[in-house]
Amino acid sequence: MEYIAEITHIKKQIDDFHLGPIDLRVEPGTITAIVGNNGSGKSTLLKLIMNLVNPDLGNVKLFGTLVYGEDESWKKHIAYQPQTVIGWDAFNGKTLKDFIASLYPDWDEDLFHNMVSTFQIPLNKKFNKLSQGMQQKLNLALTIPRNAPLLILDEPTSFMDIPSKKHLIDILVHWMDQGDRSIIFSSHQMEDIKKLSDYLFVLHNGNMIGNYEKDALLEKYKSYWIQNTTPLPNHTIPGEISRTDQQLISNQADRTEAFLMDEGMQWTKRTSLDLEDIVSLLLKPIETTNDEVT
């Protein structure tokens, strides 16, 4: 398979913070959410992908091209929205659009005006005169219509109100339907992650926990309430990751259920865990003294 992005053994040290090693492959036509605690290195990883930060070790390939080499042809295939943009303060939205649109031959003018209308963005105001939420909306309206095959978004719904978040998700879903495209985005917003992502790449304080298919995670993690007449054994049950009295949480539901049935132990209730609870469980066992970096 030809991957949109291939991140191989990336490491980066920033003061006392260490990121990596990171290995990640992004398939065409998928949406990958980078999730983790504050200071886990999500923004740093996106900057490494975009060659805005140099790694200490490892490589990144985008569309088969090494981003740290002399060939910069990969850049025309990427649209990147950082958390903070520099150099826009003195310009209004119309001027910024005219400049950015001229750089992208597949610029979608209709999508841009649709986003401006949906988010009610005042194009005549200078960027530094807009609220943080409106700056974010303008940033997105200047990024998504570039129609690059890979869209990289760093906390795309920051400072946005609830209706605007819903509009953005609808826009991104429609954008994905227009062709063989991929999105990598970082977020703390679990609702955005639930609605958009196909894969969750989980980080904790610079450590890679893993890359998981969202639907597979939801299928694997189950909570069981065991009948009070059947005491749980003292040893760990296959798949068990925690228990409270007669409640058992498993991340390998098939193994847990096979054991319970073999032992004649019945459950009165079985539920799937919420994605937010699953992510919390993935992060819970990890302890590190790394300082926070965003």
PDB file of N, CA and C in Angstrom, residues 74-137:
ATOM      1  N   TRP A  74       6.315  17.837  -2.108  1.00  0.00           N
ATOM      2  CA  TRP A  74       5.235  17.360  -1.241  1.00  0.00           C
ATOM      3  C   TRP A  74       4.367  18.498  -0.718  1.00  0.00           C
ATOM      4  N   LYS A  75       4.924  19.697  -0.645  1.00  0.00           N
ATOM      5  CA  LYS A  75       4.204  20.816  -0.030  1.00  0.00           C
ATOM      6  C   LYS A  75       2.916  21.164  -0.782  1.00  0.00           C
ATOM      7  N   LYS A  76       2.909  20.955  -2.095  1.00  0.00           N
ATOM      8  CA  LYS A  76       1.722  21.309  -2.873  1.00  0.00           C
ATOM      9  C   LYS A  76       0.554  20.366  -2.587  1.00  0.00           C
ATOM     10  N   HIS A  77       0.840  19.241  -1.915  1.00  0.00           N
ATOM     11  CA  HIS A  77      -0.203  18.269  -1.607  1.00  0.00           C
ATOM     12  C   HIS A  77      -0.762  18.430  -0.196  1.00  0.00           C
ATOM     13  N   ILE A  78      -0.276  19.432   0.554  1.00  0.00           N
ATOM     14  CA  ILE A  78      -0.639  19.580   1.966  1.00  0.00           C
ATOM     15  C   ILE A  78      -1.302  20.924   2.207  1.00  0.00           C
ATOM     16  N   ALA A  79      -2.355  20.921   3.013  1.00  0.00           N
ATOM     17  CA  ALA A  79      -2.922  22.155   3.561  1.00  0.00           C
ATOM     18  C   ALA A  79      -2.839  22.046   5.077  1.00  0.00           C
ATOM     19  N   TYR A  80      -2.146  22.988   5.705  1.00  0.00           N
ATOM     20  CA  TYR A  80      -1.844  22.910   7.139  1.00  0.00           C
ATOM     21  C   TYR A  80      -2.424  24.112   7.864  1.00  0.00           C
ATOM     22  N   GLN A  81      -3.177  23.837   8.923  1.00  0.00           N
ATOM     23  CA  GLN A  81      -3.723  24.882   9.783  1.00  0.00           C
ATOM     24  C   GLN A  81      -3.072  24.769  11.155  1.00  0.00           C
ATOM     25  N   PRO A  82      -2.141  25.678  11.485  1.00  0.00           N
ATOM     26  CA  PRO A  82      -1.501  25.639  12.802  1.00  0.00           C
ATOM     27  C   PRO A  82      -2.410  26.236  13.875  1.00  0.00           C
ATOM     28  N   GLN A  83      -2.037  26.025  15.122  1.00  0.00           N
ATOM     29  CA  GLN A  83      -2.789  26.654  16.216  1.00  0.00           C
ATOM     30  C   GLN A  83      -2.661  28.168  16.164  1.00  0.00           C
ATOM     31  N   THR A  84      -1.465  28.642  15.859  1.00  0.00           N
ATOM     32  CA  THR A  84      -1.197  30.078  15.841  1.00  0.00           C
ATOM     33  C   THR A  84      -0.560  30.455  14.513  1.00  0.00           C
ATOM     34  N   VAL A  85      -1.111  31.446  13.854  1.00  0.00           N
ATOM     35  CA  VAL A  85      -0.520  31.923  12.606  1.00  0.00           C
ATOM     36  C   VAL A  85       0.253  33.208  12.883  1.00  0.00           C
ATOM     37  N   ILE A  86       1.339  33.396  12.160  1.00  0.00           N
ATOM     38  CA  ILE A  86       2.217  34.555  12.347  1.00  0.00           C
ATOM     39  C   ILE A  86       2.240  35.376  11.061  1.00  0.00           C
ATOM     40  N   GLY A  87       2.123  36.690  11.211  1.00  0.00           N
ATOM     41  CA  GLY A  87       2.268  37.581  10.067  1.00  0.00           C
ATOM     42  C   GLY A  87       0.972  37.997   9.410  1.00  0.00           C
ATOM     43  N   TRP A  88      -0.164  37.602   9.986  1.00  0.00           N
ATOM     44  CA  TRP A  88      -1.453  37.945   9.378  1.00  0.00           C
ATOM     45  C   TRP A  88      -2.097  39.189   9.984  1.00  0.00           C
ATOM     46  N   ASP A  89      -1.610  39.661  11.109  1.00  0.00           N
ATOM     47  CA  ASP A  89      -2.316  40.678  11.896  1.00  0.00           C
ATOM     48  C   ASP A  89      -2.691  41.926  11.111  1.00  0.00           C
ATOM     49  N   ALA A  90      -1.829  42.359  10.207  1.00  0.00           N
ATOM     50  CA  ALA A  90      -2.056  43.637   9.525  1.00  0.00           C
ATOM     51  C   ALA A  90      -2.966  43.525   8.305  1.00  0.00           C
ATOM     52  N   PHE A  91      -3.402  42.300   7.979  1.00  0.00           N
ATOM     53  CA  PHE A  91      -4.172  42.089   6.754  1.00  0.00           C
ATOM     54  C   PHE A  91      -5.607  41.679   7.063  1.00  0.00           C
ATOM     55  N   ASN A  92      -6.520  42.058   6.177  1.00  0.00           N
ATOM     56  CA  ASN A  92      -7.900  41.615   6.350  1.00  0.00           C
ATOM     57  C   ASN A  92      -8.115  40.296   5.602  1.00  0.00           C
ATOM     58  N   GLY A  93      -9.288  39.720   5.790  1.00  0.00           N
ATOM     59  CA  GLY A  93      -9.578  38.414   5.227  1.00  0.00           C
ATOM     60  C   GLY A  93      -9.531  38.391   3.711  1.00  0.00           C
ATOM     61  N   LYS A  94     -10.014  39.464   3.072  1.00  0.00           N
ATOM     62  CA  LYS A  94     -10.020  39.495   1.608  1.00  0.00           C
ATOM     63  C   LYS A  94      -8.598  39.483   1.048  1.00  0.00           C
ATOM     64  N   THR A  95      -7.716  40.281   1.638  1.00  0.00           N
ATOM     65  CA  THR A  95      -6.323  40.326   1.178  1.00  0.00           C
ATOM     66  C   THR A  95      -5.637  38.985   1.383  1.00  0.00           C
ATOM     67  N   LEU A  96      -5.878  38.372   2.546  1.00  0.00           N
ATOM     68  CA  LEU A  96      -5.281  37.067   2.833  1.00  0.00           C
ATOM     69  C   LEU A  96      -5.786  36.011   1.845  1.00  0.00           C
ATOM     70  N   LYS A  97      -7.078  36.056   1.541  1.00  0.00           N
ATOM     71  CA  LYS A  97      -7.648  35.085   0.604  1.00  0.00           C
ATOM     72  C   LYS A  97      -7.043  35.257  -0.783  1.00  0.00           C
ATOM     73  N   ASP A  98      -6.951  36.499  -1.265  1.00  0.00           N
ATOM     74  CA  ASP A  98      -6.413  36.748  -2.601  1.00  0.00           C
ATOM     75  C   ASP A  98      -4.985  36.216  -2.726  1.00  0.00           C
ATOM     76  N   PHE A  99      -4.200  36.386  -1.675  1.00  0.00           N
ATOM     77  CA  PHE A  99      -2.810  35.917  -1.712  1.00  0.00           C
ATOM     78  C   PHE A  99      -2.745  34.395  -1.655  1.00  0.00           C
ATOM     79  N   ILE A 100      -3.452  33.777  -0.697  1.00  0.00           N
ATOM     80  CA  ILE A 100      -3.367  32.325  -0.507  1.00  0.00           C
ATOM     81  C   ILE A 100      -3.982  31.581  -1.683  1.00  0.00           C
ATOM     82  N   ALA A 101      -5.124  32.056  -2.181  1.00  0.00           N
ATOM     83  CA  ALA A 101      -5.791  31.380  -3.300  1.00  0.00           C
ATOM     84  C   ALA A 101      -4.904  31.339  -4.541  1.00  0.00           C
ATOM     85  N   SER A 102      -4.086  32.357  -4.721  1.00  0.00           N
ATOM     86  CA  SER A 102      -3.210  32.410  -5.900  1.00  0.00           C
ATOM     87  C   SER A 102      -2.117  31.345  -5.863  1.00  0.00           C
ATOM     88  N   LEU A 103      -1.864  30.772  -4.697  1.00  0.00           N
ATOM     89  CA  LEU A 103      -0.797  29.776  -4.547  1.00  0.00           C
ATOM     90  C   LEU A 103      -1.292  28.351  -4.784  1.00  0.00           C
ATOM     91  N   TYR A 104      -2.616  28.181  -4.837  1.00  0.00           N
ATOM     92  CA  TYR A 104      -3.184  26.835  -4.917  1.00  0.00           C
ATOM     93  C   TYR A 104      -4.074  26.714  -6.158  1.00  0.00           C
ATOM     94  N   PRO A 105      -3.622  25.974  -7.163  1.00  0.00           N
ATOM     95  CA  PRO A 105      -4.375  25.886  -8.431  1.00  0.00           C
ATOM     96  C   PRO A 105      -5.748  25.243  -8.285  1.00  0.00           C
ATOM     97  N   ASP A 106      -5.951  24.429  -7.239  1.00  0.00           N
ATOM     98  CA  ASP A 106      -7.248  23.780  -7.039  1.00  0.00           C
ATOM     99  C   ASP A 106      -8.117  24.502  -6.007  1.00  0.00           C
ATOM    100  N   TRP A 107      -7.773  25.735  -5.741  1.00  0.00           N
ATOM    101  CA  TRP A 107      -8.531  26.520  -4.759  1.00  0.00           C
ATOM    102  C   TRP A 107     -10.026  26.498  -5.088  1.00  0.00           C
ATOM    103  N   ASP A 108     -10.858  26.237  -4.057  1.00  0.00           N
ATOM    104  CA  ASP A 108     -12.309  26.135  -4.225  1.00  0.00           C
ATOM    105  C   ASP A 108     -12.959  27.436  -3.738  1.00  0.00           C
ATOM    106  N   GLU A 109     -13.217  28.322  -4.669  1.00  0.00           N
ATOM    107  CA  GLU A 109     -13.785  29.632  -4.317  1.00  0.00           C
ATOM    108  C   GLU A 109     -15.191  29.491  -3.737  1.00  0.00           C
ATOM    109  N   ASP A 110     -15.975  28.565  -4.271  1.00  0.00           N
ATOM    110  CA  ASP A 110     -17.335  28.367  -3.753  1.00  0.00           C
ATOM    111  C   ASP A 110     -17.306  27.889  -2.300  1.00  0.00           C
ATOM    112  N   LEU A 111     -16.397  26.967  -1.990  1.00  0.00           N
ATOM    113  CA  LEU A 111     -16.287  26.481  -0.610  1.00  0.00           C
ATOM    114  C   LEU A 111     -15.859  27.607   0.316  1.00  0.00           C
ATOM    115  N   PHE A 112     -14.921  28.425  -0.133  1.00  0.00           N
ATOM    116  CA  PHE A 112     -14.478  29.554   0.691  1.00  0.00           C
ATOM    117  C   PHE A 112     -15.648  30.466   1.034  1.00  0.00           C
ATOM    118  N   HIS A 113     -16.426  30.862   0.036  1.00  0.00           N
ATOM    119  CA  HIS A 113     -17.539  31.782   0.287  1.00  0.00           C
ATOM    120  C   HIS A 113     -18.632  31.104   1.113  1.00  0.00           C
ATOM    121  N   ASN A 114     -18.790  29.807   0.943  1.00  0.00           N
ATOM    122  CA  ASN A 114     -19.750  29.080   1.763  1.00  0.00           C
ATOM    123  C   ASN A 114     -19.334  29.113   3.229  1.00  0.00           C
ATOM    124  N   MET A 115     -18.040  28.921   3.494  1.00  0.00           N
ATOM    125  CA  MET A 115     -17.551  28.969   4.873  1.00  0.00           C
ATOM    126  C   MET A 115     -17.648  30.374   5.456  1.00  0.00           C
ATOM    127  N   VAL A 116     -17.326  31.369   4.639  1.00  0.00           N
ATOM    128  CA  VAL A 116     -17.448  32.760   5.098  1.00  0.00           C
ATOM    129  C   VAL A 116     -18.888  33.069   5.481  1.00  0.00           C
ATOM    130  N   SER A 117     -19.837  32.606   4.665  1.00  0.00           N
ATOM    131  CA  SER A 117     -21.247  32.836   4.943  1.00  0.00           C
ATOM    132  C   SER A 117     -21.714  32.043   6.163  1.00  0.00           C
ATOM    133  N   THR A 118     -21.321  30.779   6.237  1.00  0.00           N
ATOM    134  CA  THR A 118     -21.751  29.918   7.348  1.00  0.00           C
ATOM    135  C   THR A 118     -21.246  30.445   8.684  1.00  0.00           C
ATOM    136  N   PHE A 119     -19.975  30.870   8.706  1.00  0.00           N
ATOM    137  CA  PHE A 119     -19.362  31.333   9.953  1.00  0.00           C
ATOM    138  C   PHE A 119     -19.490  32.844  10.148  1.00  0.00           C
ATOM    139  N   GLN A 120     -20.105  33.521   9.174  1.00  0.00           N
ATOM    140  CA  GLN A 120     -20.323  34.976   9.247  1.00  0.00           C
ATOM    141  C   GLN A 120     -19.006  35.718   9.517  1.00  0.00           C
ATOM    142  N   ILE A 121     -18.013  35.432   8.676  1.00  0.00           N
ATOM    143  CA  ILE A 121     -16.682  36.012   8.835  1.00  0.00           C
ATOM    144  C   ILE A 121     -16.633  37.381   8.159  1.00  0.00           C
ATOM    145  N   PRO A 122     -16.283  38.440   8.875  1.00  0.00           N
ATOM    146  CA  PRO A 122     -16.156  39.777   8.259  1.00  0.00           C
ATOM    147  C   PRO A 122     -14.806  39.900   7.546  1.00  0.00           C
ATOM    148  N   LEU A 123     -14.812  39.833   6.221  1.00  0.00           N
ATOM    149  CA  LEU A 123     -13.571  39.824   5.457  1.00  0.00           C
ATOM    150  C   LEU A 123     -12.890  41.187   5.407  1.00  0.00           C
ATOM    151  N   ASN A 124     -13.619  42.260   5.792  1.00  0.00           N
ATOM    152  CA  ASN A 124     -13.039  43.598   5.714  1.00  0.00           C
ATOM    153  C   ASN A 124     -12.257  43.978   6.971  1.00  0.00           C
ATOM    154  N   LYS A 125     -12.341  43.156   8.032  1.00  0.00           N
ATOM    155  CA  LYS A 125     -11.642  43.459   9.277  1.00  0.00           C
ATOM    156  C   LYS A 125     -10.239  42.879   9.266  1.00  0.00           C
ATOM    157  N   LYS A 126      -9.292  43.646   9.851  1.00  0.00           N
ATOM    158  CA  LYS A 126      -7.944  43.122   9.990  1.00  0.00           C
ATOM    159  C   LYS A 126      -7.951  41.915  10.939  1.00  0.00           C
ATOM    160  N   PHE A 127      -7.024  41.005  10.673  1.00  0.00           N
ATOM    161  CA  PHE A 127      -6.981  39.752  11.423  1.00  0.00           C
ATOM    162  C   PHE A 127      -6.864  40.001  12.927  1.00  0.00           C
ATOM    163  N   ASN A 128      -6.047  40.966  13.324  1.00  0.00           N
ATOM    164  CA  ASN A 128      -5.838  41.195  14.759  1.00  0.00           C
ATOM    165  C   ASN A 128      -7.020  41.890  15.431  1.00  0.00           C
ATOM    166  N   LYS A 129      -8.002  42.311  14.647  1.00  0.00           N
ATOM    167  CA  LYS A 129      -9.196  42.925  15.222  1.00  0.00           C
ATOM    168  C   LYS A 129     -10.325  41.909  15.419  1.00  0.00           C
ATOM    169  N   LEU A 130     -10.104  40.688  14.967  1.00  0.00           N
ATOM    170  CA  LEU A 130     -11.113  39.634  15.115  1.00  0.00           C
ATOM    171  C   LEU A 130     -10.959  38.940  16.459  1.00  0.00           C
ATOM    172  N   SER A 131     -12.058  38.407  16.973  1.00  0.00           N
ATOM    173  CA  SER A 131     -11.997  37.592  18.186  1.00  0.00           C
ATOM    174  C   SER A 131     -11.217  36.317  17.895  1.00  0.00           C
ATOM    175  N   GLN A 132     -10.805  35.620  18.954  1.00  0.00           N
ATOM    176  CA  GLN A 132     -10.058  34.371  18.755  1.00  0.00           C
ATOM    177  C   GLN A 132     -10.880  33.346  17.975  1.00  0.00           C
ATOM    178  N   GLY A 133     -12.168  33.284  18.304  1.00  0.00           N
ATOM    179  CA  GLY A 133     -13.029  32.352  17.597  1.00  0.00           C
ATOM    180  C   GLY A 133     -13.156  32.696  16.130  1.00  0.00           C
ATOM    181  N   MET A 134     -13.288  33.986  15.806  1.00  0.00           N
ATOM    182  CA  MET A 134     -13.419  34.401  14.414  1.00  0.00           C
ATOM    183  C   MET A 134     -12.094  34.237  13.670  1.00  0.00           C
ATOM    184  N   GLN A 135     -10.975  34.472  14.351  1.00  0.00           N
ATOM    185  CA  GLN A 135      -9.679  34.205  13.739  1.00  0.00           C
ATOM    186  C   GLN A 135      -9.557  32.732  13.345  1.00  0.00           C
ATOM    187  N   GLN A 136     -10.026  31.862  14.230  1.00  0.00           N
ATOM    188  CA  GLN A 136      -9.958  30.428  13.946  1.00  0.00           C
ATOM    189  C   GLN A 136     -10.825  30.076  12.734  1.00  0.00           C
ATOM    190  N   LYS A 137     -12.002  30.663  12.654  1.00  0.00           N
ATOM    191  CA  LYS A 137     -12.896  30.393  11.518  1.00  0.00           C
ATOM    192  C   LYS A 137     -12.275  30.880  10.207  1.00  0.00           C
TER     193      LYS A 137
END
